[in-house]
CSV table of C-alpha atoms in Angstrom, one decimal:
chain,number,residue,atom,x,y,z
A,11,PHE,CA,40.0,-14.2,5.3
A,12,MET,CA,40.4,-11.2,3.0
A,13,ILE,CA,44.1,-11.9,2.5
A,14,ILE,CA,43.3,-15.6,1.9
A,15,GLY,CA,40.6,-14.7,-0.6
A,16,GLY,CA,42.9,-12.3,-2.5
A,17,ARG,CA,45.7,-14.8,-2.8
A,18,LEU,CA,43.3,-17.5,-3.9
A,19,ALA,CA,41.9,-15.2,-6.6
A,20,GLU,CA,45.4,-14.5,-7.9
A,21,ALA,CA,46.5,-18.2,-7.8
A,22,TYR,CA,43.4,-20.0,-8.9
A,23,GLY,CA,41.1,-17.4,-10.5
A,24,ALA,CA,38.7,-14.7,-9.2
A,25,LYS,CA,35.8,-16.5,-10.9
A,26,TYR,CA,35.8,-19.2,-8.2
A,27,VAL,CA,36.2,-16.7,-5.3
A,28,PHE,CA,33.2,-14.7,-6.5
A,29,MET,CA,31.2,-17.8,-7.1
A,30,VAL,CA,31.7,-19.1,-3.6
A,31,ALA,CA,31.0,-15.7,-2.1
A,32,VAL,CA,27.8,-14.9,-3.9
A,33,ALA,CA,26.3,-18.4,-4.1
A,34,GLY,CA,27.2,-19.1,-0.5
A,35,SER,CA,25.7,-15.9,0.7
A,36,GLY,CA,22.5,-16.7,-1.2
A,37,LEU,CA,22.2,-20.1,0.4
A,38,ILE,CA,22.8,-18.6,3.8
A,39,ASN,CA,20.1,-16.0,3.2
A,40,PHE,CA,17.7,-18.7,2.2
A,41,ALA,CA,18.4,-20.5,5.5
A,42,THR,CA,18.3,-17.3,7.7
A,43,PRO,CA,14.6,-17.4,8.6
A,44,TRP,CA,14.8,-21.0,9.6
A,45,LEU,CA,18.0,-20.4,11.6
A,46,ALA,CA,16.4,-17.4,13.3
A,47,ASP,CA,13.5,-19.7,14.5
A,48,THR,CA,15.8,-22.6,15.4
A,49,SER,CA,19.0,-21.6,17.0
A,50,TYR,CA,20.5,-18.2,17.8
A,51,PRO,CA,24.1,-19.6,17.9
A,52,LEU,CA,23.7,-21.1,14.4
A,53,LEU,CA,22.3,-17.8,13.2
A,54,VAL,CA,25.4,-16.0,14.5
A,55,ALA,CA,27.7,-18.6,13.0
A,56,SER,CA,26.0,-18.3,9.6
A,57,ARG,CA,26.6,-14.5,9.5
A,58,MET,CA,30.2,-15.1,10.5
A,59,LEU,CA,30.5,-17.7,7.7
A,60,MET,CA,29.0,-15.2,5.3
A,61,GLY,CA,31.5,-12.5,6.2
A,62,ALA,CA,34.4,-15.0,5.8
A,63,ILE,CA,33.4,-16.1,2.2
A,64,GLN,CA,32.6,-12.5,1.2
A,65,ALA,CA,36.0,-11.3,2.3
A,66,GLY,CA,37.7,-12.2,-0.9
A,67,VAL,CA,35.3,-10.3,-3.2
A,68,PHE,CA,37.1,-6.9,-2.9
A,69,PRO,CA,40.6,-8.2,-3.6
A,70,GLY,CA,39.2,-10.6,-6.1
A,71,MET,CA,38.2,-7.6,-8.2
A,72,TYR,CA,41.8,-6.4,-8.3
A,73,ALA,CA,42.9,-9.9,-9.5
A,74,LEU,CA,40.1,-10.0,-12.2
A,75,PHE,CA,40.9,-6.5,-13.5
A,76,GLY,CA,44.6,-7.5,-13.6
A,77,LYS,CA,43.9,-10.4,-15.9
A,78,TRP,CA,41.6,-8.5,-18.3
A,79,LEU,CA,42.8,-4.9,-18.3
A,80,THR,CA,45.9,-2.8,-18.8
A,81,MET,CA,46.9,-0.3,-16.2
A,82,THR,CA,45.3,2.5,-18.3
A,83,GLU,CA,42.0,0.7,-18.4
A,84,ALA,CA,42.1,-0.3,-14.8
A,85,SER,CA,42.4,3.3,-13.7
A,86,ILE,CA,38.9,3.8,-15.1
A,87,PHE,CA,37.3,0.6,-13.9
A,88,THR,CA,38.9,0.3,-10.5
A,89,PRO,CA,37.0,3.3,-9.1
A,90,LEU,CA,33.8,1.5,-10.2
A,91,ILE,CA,34.4,-0.8,-7.2
A,92,LYS,CA,33.6,2.1,-4.9
A,93,LEU,CA,30.7,3.1,-7.1
A,94,SER,CA,29.2,-0.5,-6.9
A,95,LEU,CA,29.5,-0.5,-3.2
A,96,ARG,CA,27.6,2.8,-2.9
A,97,LEU,CA,24.9,1.6,-5.3
A,98,GLY,CA,24.7,-1.7,-3.3
A,99,MET,CA,24.2,0.2,-0.1
A,100,LEU,CA,21.4,2.3,-1.7
A,101,LEU,CA,19.7,-0.8,-3.1
A,102,GLY,CA,20.1,-2.7,0.2
A,103,SER,CA,18.3,0.2,2.0
A,104,ALA,CA,15.5,0.6,-0.6
A,105,ILE,CA,14.5,-3.0,-1.5
A,106,PRO,CA,13.6,-4.3,2.0
A,107,GLY,CA,11.0,-1.5,2.3
A,108,LEU,CA,9.2,-2.7,-0.8
A,109,ILE,CA,8.9,-6.3,0.4
A,110,THR,CA,6.2,-7.5,2.8
A,111,GLY,CA,7.4,-9.8,5.6
A,112,TRP,CA,10.9,-9.9,6.9
A,113,PRO,CA,11.6,-13.6,5.8
A,114,ASN,CA,10.7,-12.6,2.2
A,115,VAL,CA,13.6,-10.1,2.3
A,116,PHE,CA,16.1,-12.9,2.8
A,117,TYR,CA,14.3,-15.2,0.2
A,118,THR,CA,14.4,-12.4,-2.4
A,119,THR,CA,18.1,-11.6,-1.9
A,120,GLY,CA,18.9,-15.3,-1.8
A,121,THR,CA,17.1,-15.8,-5.1
A,122,MET,CA,18.9,-12.8,-6.7
A,123,SER,CA,22.3,-14.2,-5.5
A,124,ILE,CA,21.6,-17.7,-7.0
A,125,ILE,CA,20.5,-16.3,-10.3
A,126,TRP,CA,23.5,-14.1,-10.5
A,127,SER,CA,25.8,-17.0,-9.6
A,128,LEU,CA,24.4,-19.1,-12.4
A,129,ALA,CA,24.9,-16.3,-15.0
A,130,TRP,CA,28.4,-15.7,-13.6
A,131,TRP,CA,29.4,-19.4,-13.9
A,132,VAL,CA,28.2,-19.5,-17.5
A,133,LEU,CA,29.4,-16.2,-18.8
A,134,VAL,CA,32.5,-15.2,-16.9
A,135,SER,CA,36.1,-16.6,-16.6
A,136,SER,CA,39.1,-15.5,-14.6
A,137,ASP,CA,41.2,-15.2,-17.7
A,138,PRO,CA,40.2,-14.1,-21.2
A,139,ALA,CA,42.0,-17.1,-22.7
A,140,ASP,CA,39.5,-19.4,-20.9
A,141,ASN,CA,36.3,-17.5,-21.9
A,142,GLN,CA,34.2,-19.2,-24.5
A,143,TRP,CA,32.5,-16.0,-25.4
A,144,VAL,CA,35.8,-14.2,-26.3
A,145,SER,CA,36.6,-14.7,-30.0
A,146,GLU,CA,40.1,-15.3,-31.3
A,147,ALA,CA,40.3,-11.8,-32.6
A,148,GLU,CA,39.3,-10.3,-29.3
A,149,LEU,CA,41.7,-12.6,-27.4
A,150,ARG,CA,44.6,-11.5,-29.7
A,151,LYS,CA,43.6,-7.8,-29.1
A,152,ILE,CA,43.5,-8.3,-25.3
A,153,ASN,CA,46.8,-10.2,-25.3
A,154,ARG,CA,48.4,-7.6,-27.6
A,155,LYS,CA,47.4,-4.7,-25.4
A,156,LYS,CA,48.6,-6.4,-22.3
A,157,ARG,CA,51.8,-7.5,-23.9
A,158,CYS,CA,52.5,-4.1,-25.3
A,159,HIS,CA,51.9,-2.6,-21.8
A,160,GLN,CA,54.3,-5.1,-20.2
A,161,GLU,CA,57.0,-4.8,-22.9
A,162,GLU,CA,56.8,-1.0,-23.0
A,163,ALA,CA,59.3,-0.7,-20.2
A,164,GLU,CA,61.8,-3.0,-21.8
A,165,GLU,CA,61.6,-1.1,-25.0
A,166,GLN,CA,62.0,2.2,-23.3
A,167,VAL,CA,64.9,1.1,-21.2
A,168,ASN,CA,66.8,0.2,-24.3
A,169,GLU,CA,66.0,3.6,-25.9
A,170,VAL,CA,67.1,5.5,-22.8
A,171,ASN,CA,70.4,3.5,-22.5
A,172,GLU,CA,71.3,3.6,-26.2
A,173,ASN,CA,70.1,7.0,-27.3
A,174,GLY,CA,69.7,9.0,-24.1
A,175,MET,CA,66.1,9.8,-25.1
A,176,GLY,CA,64.8,10.6,-21.6
A,177,ASP,CA,62.4,13.2,-22.8
A,178,ASP,CA,61.3,11.2,-25.8
A,179,ALA,CA,60.8,8.1,-23.7
A,180,GLY,CA,58.6,10.1,-21.3
A,181,ASN,CA,56.5,11.3,-24.3
A,182,ILE,CA,56.1,7.7,-25.5
A,183,ILE,CA,55.0,6.6,-22.1
A,184,SER,CA,52.5,9.5,-22.0
A,185,HIS,CA,50.8,8.1,-25.0
A,186,ASP,CA,50.4,4.6,-23.4
A,187,GLY,CA,53.3,2.9,-25.0
A,188,GLU,CA,52.8,3.6,-28.6
A,189,GLY,CA,56.5,3.1,-29.2
A,190,ALA,CA,56.3,-0.5,-28.0
A,191,LYS,CA,53.2,-1.2,-30.1
A,192,SER,CA,55.1,-1.6,-33.3
A,193,ASN,CA,57.2,-4.4,-31.8
A,194,CYS,CA,54.3,-6.4,-30.3
A,195,ALA,CA,51.5,-5.6,-32.7
A,196,ASN,CA,51.8,-9.0,-34.4
A,197,ASP,CA,52.3,-10.9,-31.2
A,198,GLY,CA,48.8,-10.8,-29.9
A,199,ASN,CA,48.2,-14.5,-30.1
A,200,LYS,CA,50.9,-15.3,-27.5
A,201,PRO,CA,49.4,-15.3,-24.1
A,202,THR,CA,51.1,-13.8,-21.2
A,203,ASN,CA,52.9,-16.2,-18.9
A,204,ASN,CA,51.2,-16.9,-15.6
A,205,VAL,CA,54.0,-18.4,-13.4
A,206,LYS,CA,52.9,-19.4,-10.0
A,207,ARG,CA,55.4,-18.3,-7.4
A,208,THR,CA,55.7,-18.5,-3.6
A,209,THR,CA,54.1,-15.4,-2.2
A,210,PRO,CA,56.8,-13.2,-0.6
A,211,TRP,CA,54.8,-12.2,2.4
A,212,LEU,CA,57.6,-10.7,4.4
A,213,LYS,CA,58.8,-8.5,1.5
A,214,ILE,CA,55.3,-7.3,0.9
A,215,ILE,CA,54.4,-6.3,4.4
A,216,THR,CA,57.7,-4.7,5.1
A,217,CYS,CA,57.7,-2.6,1.9
A,218,PRO,CA,57.5,1.1,2.8
A,219,SER,CA,55.0,1.7,0.1
A,220,VAL,CA,52.8,-1.0,1.4
A,221,ILE,CA,53.1,0.3,4.9
A,222,GLY,CA,52.1,3.8,3.6
A,223,LEU,CA,49.1,2.2,1.9
A,224,ILE,CA,48.0,0.4,5.0
A,225,ILE,CA,48.2,3.6,7.1
A,226,VAL,CA,46.3,5.8,4.6
A,227,LYS,CA,43.6,3.1,4.2
A,228,LEU,CA,43.2,2.8,7.9
A,229,THR,CA,43.0,6.5,8.5
A,230,PHE,CA,40.8,7.2,5.5
A,231,ASN,CA,38.4,4.4,6.5
A,232,TYR,CA,38.4,5.9,10.0
A,233,ALA,CA,36.9,9.1,8.6
A,234,PHE,CA,34.3,7.3,6.5
A,235,ASP,CA,33.3,5.1,9.4
A,236,PHE,CA,32.8,8.2,11.5
A,237,MET,CA,30.6,9.7,8.8
A,238,SER,CA,28.5,6.6,8.3
A,239,ILE,CA,28.2,5.6,12.0
A,240,GLU,CA,28.5,8.8,14.1
A,241,LEU,CA,27.5,11.6,11.8
A,242,PRO,CA,23.8,11.0,12.0
A,243,SER,CA,24.0,11.2,15.8
A,244,TYR,CA,26.1,14.4,15.5
A,245,LEU,CA,23.5,16.0,13.3
A,246,LYS,CA,20.6,14.9,15.5
A,247,TYR,CA,21.9,15.7,19.0
A,248,VAL,CA,24.1,18.8,18.2
A,249,HIS,CA,22.3,20.4,15.3
A,250,HIS,CA,18.8,19.1,16.1
A,251,ALA,CA,18.4,17.9,12.5
A,252,SER,CA,15.2,16.0,11.6
A,253,LYS,CA,15.3,12.5,10.1
A,254,GLU,CA,14.4,13.9,6.7
A,255,GLN,CA,17.3,16.4,6.9
A,256,ILE,CA,19.8,13.8,8.0
A,257,SER,CA,18.6,11.5,5.2
A,258,SER,CA,18.9,14.3,2.6
A,259,ILE,CA,22.4,15.2,3.7
A,260,THR,CA,23.8,11.6,3.7
A,261,SER,CA,22.0,10.7,0.5
A,262,ALA,CA,23.5,13.8,-1.2
A,263,ILE,CA,27.0,12.7,-0.1
A,264,TYR,CA,26.6,9.3,-1.8
A,265,LEU,CA,25.0,10.9,-4.8
A,266,VAL,CA,27.9,13.2,-5.5
A,267,GLN,CA,30.3,10.2,-5.3
A,268,VAL,CA,28.2,8.1,-7.6
A,269,ILE,CA,28.1,10.8,-10.2
A,270,LEU,CA,31.7,12.0,-10.2
A,271,ILE,CA,33.9,9.1,-9.1
A,272,VAL,CA,34.5,7.7,-12.6
A,273,PHE,CA,35.4,11.2,-13.8
A,274,VAL,CA,38.0,11.5,-11.1
A,275,GLY,CA,39.5,8.1,-12.2
A,276,TRP,CA,39.7,9.4,-15.7
A,277,MET,CA,41.5,12.6,-14.5
A,278,ALA,CA,44.1,10.4,-12.8
A,279,LYS,CA,44.6,8.3,-15.9
A,280,VAL,CA,45.2,11.5,-18.0
A,281,ALA,CA,47.5,12.9,-15.4
A,282,VAL,CA,49.7,9.8,-15.4
A,283,GLN,CA,49.8,9.8,-19.2
A,284,ARG,CA,50.5,13.5,-19.7
A,285,ARG,CA,52.7,14.2,-16.7
A,286,PRO,CA,51.4,17.7,-15.8
A,287,LEU,CA,54.2,20.0,-14.4
A,288,GLY,CA,56.6,17.2,-15.0
A,289,MET,CA,55.1,15.0,-12.3
A,290,ASN,CA,55.8,11.3,-12.5
A,291,LYS,CA,53.3,8.6,-11.5
A,292,THR,CA,54.4,8.8,-7.9
A,293,GLY,CA,53.7,12.6,-7.9
A,294,VAL,CA,50.3,12.0,-9.4
A,295,ARG,CA,49.4,9.4,-6.8
A,296,LYS,CA,50.5,11.7,-4.0
A,297,LEU,CA,48.6,14.7,-5.4
A,298,PHE,CA,45.3,12.8,-5.7
A,299,GLN,CA,45.7,11.1,-2.3
A,300,GLY,CA,46.8,14.4,-0.8
A,301,ILE,CA,43.6,16.1,-2.0
A,302,ALA,CA,41.6,13.2,-0.5
A,303,SER,CA,43.3,12.9,2.9
A,304,PHE,CA,44.1,16.6,3.5
A,305,GLY,CA,40.8,17.7,2.1
A,306,MET,CA,39.0,15.4,4.5
A,307,SER,CA,41.1,16.7,7.4
A,308,VAL,CA,40.3,20.3,6.5
A,309,THR,CA,36.6,19.4,6.3
A,310,PHE,CA,36.5,17.9,9.8
A,311,LEU,CA,38.6,20.7,11.2
A,312,SER,CA,36.2,23.2,9.8
A,313,LEU,CA,33.2,21.3,11.2
A,314,SER,CA,34.6,22.0,14.7
A,315,PHE,CA,34.5,25.7,14.1
A,316,ASN,CA,30.9,26.0,13.1
A,317,ASN,CA,28.1,28.2,14.4
A,318,CYS,CA,25.5,25.4,14.4
A,319,ASN,CA,24.3,26.4,10.9
A,320,LEU,CA,23.0,23.2,9.3
A,321,LEU,CA,23.4,24.6,5.8
A,322,TYR,CA,27.1,25.3,6.6
A,323,ILE,CA,27.5,21.7,7.8
A,324,ALA,CA,25.9,20.3,4.7
A,325,ILE,CA,28.1,22.3,2.4
A,326,LEU,CA,31.2,21.3,4.3
A,327,LEU,CA,30.3,17.6,4.1
A,328,GLN,CA,29.7,17.9,0.4
A,329,PHE,CA,33.2,19.4,0.1
A,330,GLY,CA,34.7,16.6,2.0
A,331,SER,CA,32.8,14.0,-0.1
A,332,LEU,CA,34.2,15.7,-3.3
A,333,CYS,CA,37.7,15.6,-1.9
A,334,SER,CA,37.4,12.0,-0.8
A,335,MET,CA,36.8,10.8,-4.3
A,336,PHE,CA,40.3,11.7,-5.3
A,337,ASP,CA,41.6,8.6,-3.6
A,338,SER,CA,40.5,6.9,-6.8
A,339,GLY,CA,43.7,8.3,-8.3
A,340,GLY,CA,45.7,7.7,-5.2
A,341,GLU,CA,45.7,4.7,-2.9
A,342,ILE,CA,43.1,2.8,-4.9
A,343,MET,CA,45.5,2.4,-7.9
A,344,LEU,CA,48.6,1.9,-5.8
A,345,PRO,CA,48.5,-2.0,-5.7
A,346,TYR,CA,48.7,-2.1,-9.5
A,347,ASP,CA,51.6,0.3,-9.4
A,348,LEU,CA,53.6,-1.8,-7.0
A,349,SER,CA,53.3,-5.2,-8.6
A,350,ASP,CA,51.8,-7.0,-11.6
A,351,GLN,CA,51.8,-10.3,-9.8
A,352,TYR,CA,50.3,-9.5,-6.4
A,353,PRO,CA,47.9,-6.5,-6.6
A,354,ALA,CA,45.1,-8.4,-4.9
A,355,THR,CA,47.3,-9.6,-2.1
A,356,ILE,CA,48.6,-6.1,-1.5
A,357,MET,CA,45.1,-4.7,-1.5
A,358,ALA,CA,43.9,-7.4,0.8
A,359,ILE,CA,46.6,-6.9,3.3
A,360,ALA,CA,46.0,-3.1,3.4
A,361,ASN,CA,42.2,-3.5,3.5
A,362,THR,CA,42.4,-6.1,6.4
A,363,PHE,CA,44.2,-3.6,8.6
A,364,ALA,CA,41.8,-0.9,7.4
A,365,GLN,CA,38.8,-2.8,8.7
A,366,LEU,CA,40.1,-2.1,12.3
A,367,SER,CA,38.7,1.5,11.8
A,368,ALA,CA,35.1,0.4,12.3
A,369,VAL,CA,35.9,-1.0,15.8
A,370,SER,CA,38.3,1.8,16.8
A,371,SER,CA,36.0,4.7,15.6
A,372,THR,CA,33.0,3.5,17.7
A,373,THR,CA,35.2,2.8,20.7
A,374,VAL,CA,36.9,6.2,20.6
A,375,ALA,CA,33.6,7.9,20.1
A,376,ALA,CA,32.2,6.2,23.1
A,377,LEU,CA,35.2,7.1,25.2
A,378,VAL,CA,35.2,10.8,24.2
A,379,LEU,CA,31.4,11.4,24.3
A,380,GLY,CA,30.7,9.2,27.4
A,381,GLY,CA,27.2,9.9,28.4
A,382,HIS,CA,27.2,13.4,26.9
A,383,GLY,CA,25.9,12.8,23.3
A,384,GLY,CA,24.6,16.3,23.1
A,385,SER,CA,27.8,18.0,24.2
A,386,PHE,CA,29.0,20.5,21.6
A,387,HIS,CA,32.5,20.6,23.2
A,388,ARG,CA,33.0,16.8,23.3
A,389,TRP,CA,31.8,16.4,19.7
A,390,ASN,CA,34.4,19.0,18.6
A,391,ILE,CA,37.1,17.1,20.4
A,392,LEU,CA,36.1,13.9,18.5
A,393,ILE,CA,35.9,15.7,15.2
A,394,ARG,CA,39.3,17.3,15.6
A,395,LEU,CA,40.7,13.9,16.4
A,396,VAL,CA,39.3,12.5,13.1
A,397,ALA,CA,40.9,15.5,11.3
A,398,THR,CA,44.2,14.7,12.9
A,399,VAL,CA,44.0,11.0,12.0
A,400,ASN,CA,43.5,11.9,8.3
A,401,LEU,CA,46.3,14.4,8.4
A,402,ILE,CA,48.7,11.7,9.7
A,403,GLY,CA,47.5,9.3,7.1
A,404,GLY,CA,48.1,11.8,4.3
A,405,LEU,CA,51.6,12.7,5.6
A,406,CYS,CA,52.6,9.0,5.9
A,407,PHE,CA,51.4,8.3,2.3
A,408,THR,CA,53.4,11.3,1.1
A,409,CYS,CA,56.6,10.3,2.9
A,410,LEU,CA,56.5,6.5,2.4
A,411,VAL,CA,54.9,5.7,-0.9
A,412,LYS,CA,56.5,5.4,-4.3
A,413,ALA,CA,54.2,4.4,-7.2
A,414,GLU,CA,56.8,2.2,-8.9
A,415,PRO,CA,57.1,-1.6,-9.4
A,416,ILE,CA,58.8,-3.5,-6.6
A,417,ASP,CA,60.9,-6.6,-7.2
A,418,PHE,CA,59.4,-8.9,-4.6
A,419,GLY,CA,61.3,-11.9,-6.0
A,420,ASP,CA,62.6,-12.8,-9.4
A,421,GLY,CA,60.5,-10.1,-11.1
A,422,ARG,CA,62.8,-9.2,-14.0
A,423,ARG,CA,60.1,-7.1,-15.7
A,424,ASP,CA,59.3,-5.2,-12.5
A,425,LYS,CA,63.0,-4.3,-12.1
A,426,GLU,CA,63.3,-3.1,-15.6
A,427,ARG,CA,60.1,-1.0,-15.3
A,428,LYS,CA,61.6,0.5,-12.1
A,429,ASP,CA,64.9,1.3,-13.8
A,430,LEU,CA,62.9,2.9,-16.7
A,431,GLU,CA,60.9,5.2,-14.4
A,432,ALA,CA,64.1,6.2,-12.5
A,433,SER,CA,66.0,7.1,-15.6
A,434,ILE,CA,63.1,9.1,-17.0
A,435,GLY,CA,62.6,11.0,-13.8
A,436,SER,CA,66.2,12.0,-13.5
């Protein structure tokens, strides 16, 4: 359903995918107390339906950002997706404790969803050209920025071919396409063409960069699912941590991510623009994802060589949390690098496979631990396994991924952008 939702958001607009997801979830929440008293099978079916309609939200964000933002702007706002998820988890844990009576929890969340849906329907559009709140001047500015960003490659290919200005072209790119701005500055009232094409499913799923994205997402999610599902048990049974200590450690992990994740996205944007040490965009993506994947691997490996010092464990987990945020400049941005037409579809495919981590992490934990939840030795085996999985994911990303546009069909602009980056990098 995530893949379907992502493709629908690209083809027909993210506004409708979000509307169905949030309004539908609100109505299901309203009906949940009645379903719980009436029919258990219907209750289960309603939760399955909620999961199906919510599946398109995550890829829908990629489609929405792709319509409104340039790549430079998206590198700042896309990490906010993870930030919103963390804040949602915190609010979802805090609000029910303030409400009396469990049915009122569902009525409250249902009401919030319906109010949000009404505001969303009135205020938001999938495309800035369809938004009644966007003035003509604002629309021209948005279209001009996007057109400049799209035509930048064409302009620079001509310069490289005619003048051999590889270094100068690289400098122009590092300033977000200022060389192309002069040619499209007065063309802001021309909207970008949105041509509907048949989705090249086979080309997408067999692309080495997409395969690398799938693997790193699966392995990275495996580590996070371990931390969210198994870590509290590890702290409780191995290190004899109290509930308050466990809560403090896990809350601190989320707090660090909330505070610094946007800063990491900004760092990635600056690195792509300024090309430190001569790195191209692929090098930047691999550097940031390497810090995330290999940093998490080092964290878990270090956990298996501890002396049962809870402070040591807390510091290591914070280090791992800090490293994990660097995926905001790695795999998080890769769908935009690979295609202007199908970023939501690519993300949805990768994230669909990544969801297998929740099932696999709990299954593997049960097999390794067996009935020995307090065994220090068995937990170390499990933790080293998680470290190995992240190491493999980071290596696959490094070997397979190229952060350059892929011609999935008749994508002339994608091909020209790819030729540009190849000529500049040589």
